[in-house]
PDB file of C-alpha atoms in Angstrom:
ATOM      1  CA  MET A 295      14.414  26.771  76.623  1.00  0.00           C
ATOM      2  CA  ARG A 296      15.509  23.484  75.115  1.00  0.00           C
ATOM      3  CA  SER A 297      17.094  23.486  71.694  1.00  0.00           C
ATOM      4  CA  LEU A 298      15.056  22.370  68.703  1.00  0.00           C
ATOM      5  CA  ARG A 299      16.211  20.229  65.812  1.00  0.00           C
ATOM      6  CA  PHE A 300      14.799  20.721  62.356  1.00  0.00           C
ATOM      7  CA  PHE A 301      15.130  18.195  59.587  1.00  0.00           C
ATOM      8  CA  PRO A 302      15.296  18.588  55.804  1.00  0.00           C
ATOM      9  CA  PHE A 303      11.970  18.969  54.055  1.00  0.00           C
ATOM     10  CA  LEU A 304      11.528  18.206  50.376  1.00  0.00           C
ATOM     11  CA  PHE A 305       9.597  20.171  47.777  1.00  0.00           C
ATOM     12  CA  SER A 306       9.341  19.471  44.064  1.00  0.00           C
ATOM     13  CA  GLN A 307      10.863  21.823  41.513  1.00  0.00           C
ATOM     14  CA  PRO A 308      10.448  22.086  37.734  1.00  0.00           C
ATOM     15  CA  ASN A 309      13.388  21.471  35.441  1.00  0.00           C
ATOM     16  CA  LYS A 310      13.325  25.167  34.451  1.00  0.00           C
ATOM     17  CA  LEU A 311      12.726  27.858  36.994  1.00  0.00           C
ATOM     18  CA  PRO A 312      10.085  30.422  35.911  1.00  0.00           C
ATOM     19  CA  GLY A 313      10.424  34.155  36.243  1.00  0.00           C
ATOM     20  CA  PRO A 314       9.247  36.145  39.260  1.00  0.00           C
ATOM     21  CA  ALA A 315       5.760  35.282  40.412  1.00  0.00           C
ATOM     22  CA  THR A 316       2.908  37.723  39.896  1.00  0.00           C
ATOM     23  CA  PRO A 317      -0.512  37.814  41.600  1.00  0.00           C
ATOM     24  CA  ARG A 318      -1.995  36.130  38.508  1.00  0.00           C
ATOM     25  CA  ASN A 319       0.553  33.344  38.450  1.00  0.00           C
ATOM     26  CA  ASN A 320      -1.051  30.055  39.477  1.00  0.00           C
ATOM     27  CA  HIS A 321       2.241  28.355  40.328  1.00  0.00           C
ATOM     28  CA  ARG A 322       3.319  28.366  43.956  1.00  0.00           C
ATOM     29  CA  HIS A 323       6.824  28.878  45.243  1.00  0.00           C
ATOM     30  CA  LEU A 324       7.985  28.507  48.781  1.00  0.00           C
ATOM     31  CA  SER A 325      10.569  30.987  50.008  1.00  0.00           C
ATOM     32  CA  VAL A 326      12.531  29.629  52.954  1.00  0.00           C
ATOM     33  CA  ALA A 327      15.702  30.768  54.697  1.00  0.00           C
ATOM     34  CA  PHE A 328      17.914  28.073  56.200  1.00  0.00           C
ATOM     35  CA  ALA A 329      20.514  28.324  58.954  1.00  0.00           C
ATOM     36  CA  ALA A 330      23.955  26.742  58.650  1.00  0.00           C
ATOM     37  CA  ALA A 331      26.134  26.416  61.726  1.00  0.00           C
ATOM     38  CA  ALA A 332      29.941  26.493  61.600  1.00  0.00           C
ATOM     39  CA  ALA A 333      32.003  24.048  63.651  1.00  0.00           C
ATOM     40  CA  VAL A 334      32.798  26.713  66.213  1.00  0.00           C
ATOM     41  CA  GLY A 335      29.111  27.470  66.681  1.00  0.00           C
ATOM     42  CA  ALA A 336      28.759  30.616  64.557  1.00  0.00           C
ATOM     43  CA  ALA A 337      25.659  30.665  62.361  1.00  0.00           C
ATOM     44  CA  ALA A 338      24.865  32.320  59.060  1.00  0.00           C
ATOM     45  CA  ALA A 339      21.472  32.533  57.335  1.00  0.00           C
ATOM     46  CA  ALA A 340      20.740  32.305  53.629  1.00  0.00           C
ATOM     47  CA  GLY A 341      17.520  32.489  51.585  1.00  0.00           C
ATOM     48  CA  LEU A 342      16.309  29.853  49.193  1.00  0.00           C
ATOM     49  CA  ALA A 343      13.258  29.940  46.915  1.00  0.00           C
ATOM     50  CA  VAL A 344      11.603  26.742  45.786  1.00  0.00           C
ATOM     51  CA  VAL A 345       9.092  26.640  42.984  1.00  0.00           C
ATOM     52  CA  SER A 346       6.496  23.894  42.681  1.00  0.00           C
ATOM     53  CA  GLN A 347       4.910  23.879  39.226  1.00  0.00           C
ATOM     54  CA  ASN A 348       3.698  20.430  38.224  1.00  0.00           C
ATOM     55  CA  PRO A 349       1.537  18.589  40.800  1.00  0.00           C
ATOM     56  CA  LYS A 350       2.174  15.284  39.041  1.00  0.00           C
ATOM     57  CA  LEU A 351       5.920  15.359  39.562  1.00  0.00           C
ATOM     58  CA  PRO A 352       7.022  12.800  42.200  1.00  0.00           C
ATOM     59  CA  PHE A 353       8.765  13.713  45.428  1.00  0.00           C
ATOM     60  CA  LEU A 354      12.132  12.118  46.052  1.00  0.00           C
ATOM     61  CA  GLN A 355      13.636  11.346  49.414  1.00  0.00           C
ATOM     62  CA  ASN A 356      17.326  11.951  48.732  1.00  0.00           C
ATOM     63  CA  SER A 357      19.845  12.808  46.055  1.00  0.00           C
ATOM     64  CA  ALA A 358      20.225   9.171  45.032  1.00  0.00           C
ATOM     65  CA  ASN A 359      16.705   9.373  43.575  1.00  0.00           C
ATOM     66  CA  VAL A 360      17.299  12.471  41.442  1.00  0.00           C
ATOM     67  CA  ARG A 361      16.595  11.965  37.766  1.00  0.00           C
ATOM     68  CA  SER A 362      18.741  13.758  35.226  1.00  0.00           C
ATOM     69  CA  SER A 363      15.743  15.478  33.634  1.00  0.00           C
ATOM     70  CA  LEU A 364      14.474  17.036  36.876  1.00  0.00           C
ATOM     71  CA  LEU A 365      15.774  19.411  39.518  1.00  0.00           C
ATOM     72  CA  TRP A 366      14.916  18.728  43.150  1.00  0.00           C
ATOM     73  CA  GLY A 367      15.617  20.680  46.300  1.00  0.00           C
ATOM     74  CA  SER A 368      15.852  19.874  49.975  1.00  0.00           C
ATOM     75  CA  LEU A 369      14.803  22.611  52.372  1.00  0.00           C
ATOM     76  CA  SER A 370      15.881  22.710  55.980  1.00  0.00           C
ATOM     77  CA  LEU A 371      13.647  24.628  58.344  1.00  0.00           C
ATOM     78  CA  ALA A 372      15.890  25.752  61.165  1.00  0.00           C
ATOM     79  CA  ALA A 373      15.461  27.777  64.324  1.00  0.00           C
ATOM     80  CA  GLY A 374      15.237  31.443  63.432  1.00  0.00           C
ATOM     81  CA  SER A 375      14.750  30.748  59.718  1.00  0.00           C
ATOM     82  CA  ALA A 376      12.660  33.055  57.566  1.00  0.00           C
ATOM     83  CA  PRO A 377       8.930  32.489  57.083  1.00  0.00           C
ATOM     84  CA  VAL A 378       7.591  30.369  54.235  1.00  0.00           C
ATOM     85  CA  VAL A 379       5.655  32.371  51.638  1.00  0.00           C
ATOM     86  CA  GLU A 380       2.540  31.250  49.778  1.00  0.00           C
ATOM     87  CA  SER A 381       3.409  33.075  46.574  1.00  0.00           C
ATOM     88  CA  ASN A 382      -0.029  33.576  45.002  1.00  0.00           C
ATOM     89  CA  SER A 383      -1.221  35.528  48.028  1.00  0.00           C
ATOM     90  CA  GLY A 384       2.116  36.757  49.367  1.00  0.00           C
ATOM     91  CA  VAL A 385       1.138  35.503  52.820  1.00  0.00           C
ATOM     92  CA  SER A 386       3.974  34.187  54.999  1.00  0.00           C
ATOM     93  CA  PHE A 387       3.903  31.446  57.628  1.00  0.00           C
ATOM     94  CA  PRO A 388       6.324  30.832  60.496  1.00  0.00           C
ATOM     95  CA  PRO A 389       8.253  27.559  60.104  1.00  0.00           C
ATOM     96  CA  VAL A 390       7.363  26.594  63.685  1.00  0.00           C
ATOM     97  CA  LEU A 391       4.359  27.183  65.953  1.00  0.00           C
ATOM     98  CA  GLY A 392       5.074  26.977  69.669  1.00  0.00           C
ATOM     99  CA  ASN A 393       7.955  24.648  70.422  1.00  0.00           C
ATOM    100  CA  SER A 394       6.926  21.580  68.476  1.00  0.00           C
ATOM    101  CA  LEU A 395       4.621  22.113  65.488  1.00  0.00           C
ATOM    102  CA  ARG A 396       6.536  22.270  62.224  1.00  0.00           C
ATOM    103  CA  LEU A 397       5.238  23.578  58.938  1.00  0.00           C
ATOM    104  CA  LEU A 398       4.691  20.833  56.350  1.00  0.00           C
ATOM    105  CA  GLY A 399       2.991  22.733  53.523  1.00  0.00           C
ATOM    106  CA  VAL A 400       1.191  25.914  52.523  1.00  0.00           C
ATOM    107  CA  GLY A 401      -1.714  26.468  50.148  1.00  0.00           C
ATOM    108  CA  LEU A 402      -4.507  28.760  49.030  1.00  0.00           C
ATOM    109  CA  ARG A 403      -8.251  28.363  49.463  1.00  0.00           C
ATOM    110  CA  LYS A 404     -10.193  29.647  46.475  1.00  0.00           C
ATOM    111  CA  LYS A 405     -13.954  29.981  46.141  1.00  0.00           C
ATOM    112  CA  ARG A 406     -16.005  30.365  42.990  1.00  0.00           C
ATOM    113  CA  ILE A 407     -18.519  33.212  43.202  1.00  0.00           C
ATOM    114  CA  LEU A 408     -21.789  32.799  41.298  1.00  0.00           C
ATOM    115  CA  GLY A 409     -20.031  30.363  38.996  1.00  0.00           C
ATOM    116  CA  LEU A 410     -18.183  33.249  37.354  1.00  0.00           C
ATOM    117  CA  LYS A 411     -14.867  33.872  39.065  1.00  0.00           C
ATOM    118  CA  ASN A 412     -12.602  32.477  41.748  1.00  0.00           C
ATOM    119  CA  ILE A 413     -11.619  34.631  44.680  1.00  0.00           C
ATOM    120  CA  ASP A 414      -8.702  33.999  47.025  1.00  0.00           C
ATOM    121  CA  VAL A 415     -10.323  33.520  50.434  1.00  0.00           C
ATOM    122  CA  TYR A 416      -7.409  32.605  52.681  1.00  0.00           C
ATOM    123  CA  ALA A 417      -3.932  31.137  52.612  1.00  0.00           C
ATOM    124  CA  PHE A 418      -3.283  28.207  54.920  1.00  0.00           C
ATOM    125  CA  GLY A 419      -0.397  26.326  56.461  1.00  0.00           C
ATOM    126  CA  VAL A 420      -0.479  22.767  57.817  1.00  0.00           C
ATOM    127  CA  TYR A 421       1.648  21.993  60.886  1.00  0.00           C
ATOM    128  CA  ALA A 422       2.357  18.760  62.772  1.00  0.00           C
ATOM    129  CA  ASN A 423       4.304  17.571  65.783  1.00  0.00           C
ATOM    130  CA  GLY A 424       7.177  15.522  64.368  1.00  0.00           C
ATOM    131  CA  ASP A 425       7.650  13.468  67.529  1.00  0.00           C
ATOM    132  CA  ASP A 426       3.982  12.455  67.380  1.00  0.00           C
ATOM    133  CA  VAL A 427       4.262  11.496  63.717  1.00  0.00           C
ATOM    134  CA  LYS A 428       7.237   9.265  64.483  1.00  0.00           C
ATOM    135  CA  LYS A 429       5.640   7.781  67.602  1.00  0.00           C
ATOM    136  CA  PHE A 430       2.380   6.766  65.954  1.00  0.00           C
ATOM    137  CA  LEU A 431       3.418   6.007  62.380  1.00  0.00           C
ATOM    138  CA  SER A 432       7.056   4.849  62.273  1.00  0.00           C
ATOM    139  CA  GLN A 433       6.335   1.209  63.116  1.00  0.00           C
ATOM    140  CA  LYS A 434       3.874   0.875  60.241  1.00  0.00           C
ATOM    141  CA  TYR A 435       5.528   3.104  57.632  1.00  0.00           C
ATOM    142  CA  GLY A 436       9.152   3.535  58.741  1.00  0.00           C
ATOM    143  CA  ASN A 437      10.513   1.169  56.087  1.00  0.00           C
ATOM    144  CA  LEU A 438       8.800   2.981  53.205  1.00  0.00           C
ATOM    145  CA  SER A 439      10.390   5.827  51.257  1.00  0.00           C
ATOM    146  CA  ALA A 440       8.821   9.274  50.975  1.00  0.00           C
ATOM    147  CA  SER A 441       7.965   8.624  47.326  1.00  0.00           C
ATOM    148  CA  GLU A 442       6.150   5.423  48.342  1.00  0.00           C
ATOM    149  CA  LEU A 443       4.172   7.289  50.983  1.00  0.00           C
ATOM    150  CA  LYS A 444       3.094  10.112  48.657  1.00  0.00           C
ATOM    151  CA  ASP A 445      -0.533   9.482  47.684  1.00  0.00           C
ATOM    152  CA  ASN A 446      -0.594   6.537  50.108  1.00  0.00           C
ATOM    153  CA  LYS A 447      -4.193   6.629  51.301  1.00  0.00           C
ATOM    154  CA  ASP A 448      -3.534   4.635  54.476  1.00  0.00           C
ATOM    155  CA  PHE A 449      -0.661   6.928  55.506  1.00  0.00           C
ATOM    156  CA  SER A 450      -2.774  10.023  54.932  1.00  0.00           C
ATOM    157  CA  ASN A 451      -5.702   8.550  56.857  1.00  0.00           C
ATOM    158  CA  ASP A 452      -3.519   7.531  59.792  1.00  0.00           C
ATOM    159  CA  LEU A 453      -1.965  10.999  59.890  1.00  0.00           C
ATOM    160  CA  MET A 454      -5.460  12.418  60.353  1.00  0.00           C
ATOM    161  CA  GLU A 455      -6.890   9.657  62.569  1.00  0.00           C
ATOM    162  CA  ASP A 456      -4.114   9.084  65.114  1.00  0.00           C
ATOM    163  CA  ASP A 457      -3.599  11.276  68.190  1.00  0.00           C
ATOM    164  CA  ILE A 458      -1.039  13.503  66.441  1.00  0.00           C
ATOM    165  CA  CYS A 459      -1.026  17.170  67.394  1.00  0.00           C
ATOM    166  CA  MET A 460      -1.636  19.266  64.283  1.00  0.00           C
ATOM    167  CA  THR A 461      -2.702  22.804  63.422  1.00  0.00           C
ATOM    168  CA  VAL A 462      -4.132  24.333  60.283  1.00  0.00           C
ATOM    169  CA  ARG A 463      -3.472  28.073  60.298  1.00  0.00           C
ATOM    170  CA  LEU A 464      -5.713  30.227  58.104  1.00  0.00           C
ATOM    171  CA  GLN A 465      -4.656  33.750  57.154  1.00  0.00           C
ATOM    172  CA  ILE A 466      -7.437  35.812  55.617  1.00  0.00           C
ATOM    173  CA  VAL A 467      -6.764  37.222  52.146  1.00  0.00           C
ATOM    174  CA  TYR A 468     -10.226  38.355  51.003  1.00  0.00           C
ATOM    175  CA  SER A 469     -10.905  41.789  52.489  1.00  0.00           C
ATOM    176  CA  LYS A 470     -14.719  41.500  52.454  1.00  0.00           C
ATOM    177  CA  LEU A 471     -15.016  38.242  54.371  1.00  0.00           C
ATOM    178  CA  SER A 472     -17.703  38.203  57.074  1.00  0.00           C
ATOM    179  CA  MET A 473     -18.280  35.807  59.937  1.00  0.00           C
ATOM    180  CA  LYS A 474     -21.566  34.780  58.360  1.00  0.00           C
ATOM    181  CA  SER A 475     -19.811  33.745  55.176  1.00  0.00           C
ATOM    182  CA  ILE A 476     -17.234  31.789  57.204  1.00  0.00           C
ATOM    183  CA  ARG A 477     -20.013  29.960  59.047  1.00  0.00           C
ATOM    184  CA  ASN A 478     -21.812  29.201  55.795  1.00  0.00           C
ATOM    185  CA  ALA A 479     -18.625  27.929  54.179  1.00  0.00           C
ATOM    186  CA  PHE A 480     -17.819  25.629  57.116  1.00  0.00           C
ATOM    187  CA  GLU A 481     -21.416  24.410  57.295  1.00  0.00           C
ATOM    188  CA  GLU A 482     -21.036  23.264  53.709  1.00  0.00           C
ATOM    189  CA  SER A 483     -17.480  21.892  53.735  1.00  0.00           C
ATOM    190  CA  VAL A 484     -17.205  20.515  57.286  1.00  0.00           C
ATOM    191  CA  GLY A 485     -20.832  19.390  57.191  1.00  0.00           C
ATOM    192  CA  SER A 486     -20.197  17.244  54.117  1.00  0.00           C
ATOM    193  CA  ARG A 487     -17.190  15.613  55.803  1.00  0.00           C
ATOM    194  CA  LEU A 488     -19.093  14.930  59.029  1.00  0.00           C
ATOM    195  CA  GLN A 489     -21.757  13.193  56.994  1.00  0.00           C
ATOM    196  CA  LYS A 490     -19.132  11.292  54.993  1.00  0.00           C
ATOM    197  CA  PHE A 491     -17.306   9.939  58.039  1.00  0.00           C
ATOM    198  CA  GLY A 492     -20.021   9.874  60.663  1.00  0.00           C
ATOM    199  CA  GLY A 493     -23.398   9.735  58.970  1.00  0.00           C
ATOM    200  CA  PRO A 494     -26.242  12.290  58.891  1.00  0.00           C
ATOM    201  CA  ASP A 495     -26.821  12.634  62.652  1.00  0.00           C
ATOM    202  CA  ASN A 496     -24.131  15.192  63.389  1.00  0.00           C
ATOM    203  CA  LYS A 497     -25.962  18.495  63.015  1.00  0.00           C
ATOM    204  CA  GLU A 498     -25.475  19.361  66.686  1.00  0.00           C
ATOM    205  CA  LEU A 499     -21.724  18.804  66.423  1.00  0.00           C
ATOM    206  CA  LEU A 500     -21.564  20.991  63.321  1.00  0.00           C
ATOM    207  CA  GLU A 501     -23.527  23.751  65.054  1.00  0.00           C
ATOM    208  CA  ARG A 502     -21.193  23.623  68.070  1.00  0.00           C
ATOM    209  CA  PHE A 503     -18.248  24.155  65.751  1.00  0.00           C
ATOM    210  CA  THR A 504     -19.703  26.910  63.568  1.00  0.00           C
ATOM    211  CA  SER A 505     -21.082  28.749  66.611  1.00  0.00           C
ATOM    212  CA  GLN A 506     -17.506  29.515  67.605  1.00  0.00           C
ATOM    213  CA  PHE A 507     -17.387  32.020  64.742  1.00  0.00           C
ATOM    214  CA  LYS A 508     -19.548  34.702  66.325  1.00  0.00           C
ATOM    215  CA  ASP A 509     -20.444  37.975  64.648  1.00  0.00           C
ATOM    216  CA  GLU A 510     -18.718  39.893  67.433  1.00  0.00           C
ATOM    217  CA  TYR A 511     -15.394  38.756  65.996  1.00  0.00           C
ATOM    218  CA  LYS A 512     -14.149  40.475  62.873  1.00  0.00           C
ATOM    219  CA  LEU A 513     -12.047  38.990  60.106  1.00  0.00           C
ATOM    220  CA  PRO A 514     -10.306  41.802  58.222  1.00  0.00           C
ATOM    221  CA  LYS A 515      -7.593  40.941  55.750  1.00  0.00           C
ATOM    222  CA  GLY A 516      -4.610  39.559  57.640  1.00  0.00           C
ATOM    223  CA  SER A 517      -6.636  37.946  60.438  1.00  0.00           C
ATOM    224  CA  VAL A 518      -5.356  34.582  61.675  1.00  0.00           C
ATOM    225  CA  VAL A 519      -7.534  31.576  62.524  1.00  0.00           C
ATOM    226  CA  ASP A 520      -5.920  28.500  64.104  1.00  0.00           C
ATOM    227  CA  LEU A 521      -7.735  25.157  64.002  1.00  0.00           C
ATOM    228  CA  SER A 522      -5.686  22.901  66.275  1.00  0.00           C
ATOM    229  CA  LYS A 523      -6.058  19.204  66.973  1.00  0.00           C
ATOM    230  CA  GLU A 524      -4.654  18.780  70.462  1.00  0.00           C
ATOM    231  CA  ARG A 525      -3.984  15.698  72.574  1.00  0.00           C
ATOM    232  CA  GLY A 526      -7.065  13.517  72.986  1.00  0.00           C
ATOM    233  CA  HIS A 527      -8.609  14.709  69.691  1.00  0.00           C
ATOM    234  CA  VAL A 528      -9.617  18.086  71.063  1.00  0.00           C
ATOM    235  CA  LEU A 529     -10.243  20.704  68.399  1.00  0.00           C
ATOM    236  CA  LYS A 530      -9.313  24.167  69.666  1.00  0.00           C
ATOM    237  CA  THR A 531     -10.221  27.273  67.683  1.00  0.00           C
ATOM    238  CA  LYS A 532      -8.414  30.603  67.993  1.00  0.00           C
ATOM    239  CA  ILE A 533      -9.044  33.863  66.167  1.00  0.00           C
ATOM    240  CA  ASP A 534      -6.113  36.276  66.255  1.00  0.00           C
ATOM    241  CA  GLY A 535      -4.723  34.422  69.272  1.00  0.00           C
ATOM    242  CA  LYS A 536      -7.964  34.434  71.276  1.00  0.00           C
ATOM    243  CA  GLU A 537      -9.534  31.060  71.998  1.00  0.00           C
ATOM    244  CA  THR A 538     -13.166  30.930  70.885  1.00  0.00           C
ATOM    245  CA  GLY A 539     -13.919  27.339  71.840  1.00  0.00           C
ATOM    246  CA  SER A 540     -12.772  23.737  72.066  1.00  0.00           C
ATOM    247  CA  ILE A 541     -14.584  20.496  71.253  1.00  0.00           C
ATOM    248  CA  GLN A 542     -13.479  16.948  72.036  1.00  0.00           C
ATOM    249  CA  SER A 543     -14.392  14.975  68.934  1.00  0.00           C
ATOM    250  CA  LYS A 544     -12.262  12.651  66.859  1.00  0.00           C
ATOM    251  CA  LEU A 545     -14.852  12.884  64.083  1.00  0.00           C
ATOM    252  CA  LEU A 546     -14.693  16.686  63.969  1.00  0.00           C
ATOM    253  CA  CYS A 547     -10.881  16.723  63.981  1.00  0.00           C
ATOM    254  CA  ARG A 548     -10.836  14.193  61.146  1.00  0.00           C
ATOM    255  CA  SER A 549     -13.369  16.201  59.157  1.00  0.00           C
ATOM    256  CA  ILE A 550     -11.414  19.464  59.505  1.00  0.00           C
ATOM    257  CA  LEU A 551      -8.103  17.911  58.438  1.00  0.00           C
ATOM    258  CA  ASP A 552      -9.764  16.170  55.502  1.00  0.00           C
ATOM    259  CA  LEU A 553     -10.436  19.582  53.940  1.00  0.00           C
ATOM    260  CA  TYR A 554      -6.704  20.165  53.595  1.00  0.00           C
ATOM    261  CA  ILE A 555      -5.012  16.754  53.327  1.00  0.00           C
ATOM    262  CA  GLY A 556      -7.847  14.340  52.551  1.00  0.00           C
ATOM    263  CA  GLU A 557      -8.899  12.676  49.306  1.00  0.00           C
ATOM    264  CA  ASP A 558     -10.377  15.857  47.820  1.00  0.00           C
ATOM    265  CA  PRO A 559      -8.343  18.687  49.385  1.00  0.00           C
ATOM    266  CA  PHE A 560      -8.629  22.406  48.724  1.00  0.00           C
ATOM    267  CA  ASP A 561      -5.088  22.376  47.288  1.00  0.00           C
ATOM    268  CA  ARG A 562      -3.716  19.044  46.080  1.00  0.00           C
ATOM    269  CA  ARG A 563      -0.120  20.212  45.868  1.00  0.00           C
ATOM    270  CA  THR A 564      -0.252  21.144  49.551  1.00  0.00           C
ATOM    271  CA  LYS A 565      -1.480  17.653  50.422  1.00  0.00           C
ATOM    272  CA  GLU A 566       1.482  16.156  48.559  1.00  0.00           C
ATOM    273  CA  ASP A 567       3.937  18.457  50.342  1.00  0.00           C
ATOM    274  CA  VAL A 568       2.447  17.519  53.719  1.00  0.00           C
ATOM    275  CA  GLU A 569       2.681  13.792  52.986  1.00  0.00           C
ATOM    276  CA  VAL A 570       6.310  13.801  51.884  1.00  0.00           C
ATOM    277  CA  ASN A 571       7.431  16.124  54.679  1.00  0.00           C
ATOM    278  CA  ALA A 572       5.557  14.151  57.323  1.00  0.00           C
ATOM    279  CA  ALA A 573       7.268  11.037  55.970  1.00  0.00           C
ATOM    280  CA  SER A 574      10.666  12.652  56.623  1.00  0.00           C
ATOM    281  CA  PHE A 575       9.961  12.530  60.381  1.00  0.00           C
ATOM    282  CA  LEU A 576       9.863   8.728  60.233  1.00  0.00           C
ATOM    283  CA  LYS A 577      13.546   8.552  59.307  1.00  0.00           C
ATOM    284  CA  LYS A 578      14.834  10.624  62.240  1.00  0.00           C
TER     285      LYS A 578
END
């Protein structure tokens, strides 16, 4: 197996670290272990927690950009490093999927029930192939800093539109989630994006996608759903490692990714993390 290189990823931190997170705490922290190799080849692992509290704080590319009033951290995701934890749910995500997809950000999907309360439906992690990001985007954006690319609409759109392999991994948190409710939720959210990007005549495409979530599959708490954009804009769906279908559609791939890193994402802080960490690939 060939060796893998992992580059520093940046996450914002507040100027004062809060106390331990509780299930009611709305601030997310990412817990990541990083590997440091000695000159003779021996390796030692250490854990590092990063807390992201204010979504308006800018991301900085390197220590030269650090302001005296703020504390910033650089996280290195290395081979064999510990999972990244979405703190509100306690769900952990591997830093790498397969041999090439690297975790860029984690978040939490909430849903308001009857207009009264929010429930935590699933935690999610967004992954991308760094070589693809560099191949397709470095010529256009390679001279821009990570802070310049954060909230850059063109960069975000190109990340979703170009033939970059990406995966959104969903890990179910709500214990009473049914396949019917998943289908209904995707009919609403994906359906609105299909109409936004492709017009009203995409009902058949939406039905092909939602039909992959059959009642014969169960989604107990802890179940894993992978929505992967593969080469050629093929969307492949897996539930607990079992493929349930694949659809070749650039429009569908774009619509799925827009839920998580588009203009109106489920978790805006996750979108910002994904943008700045994707930008780091352009410098390598």
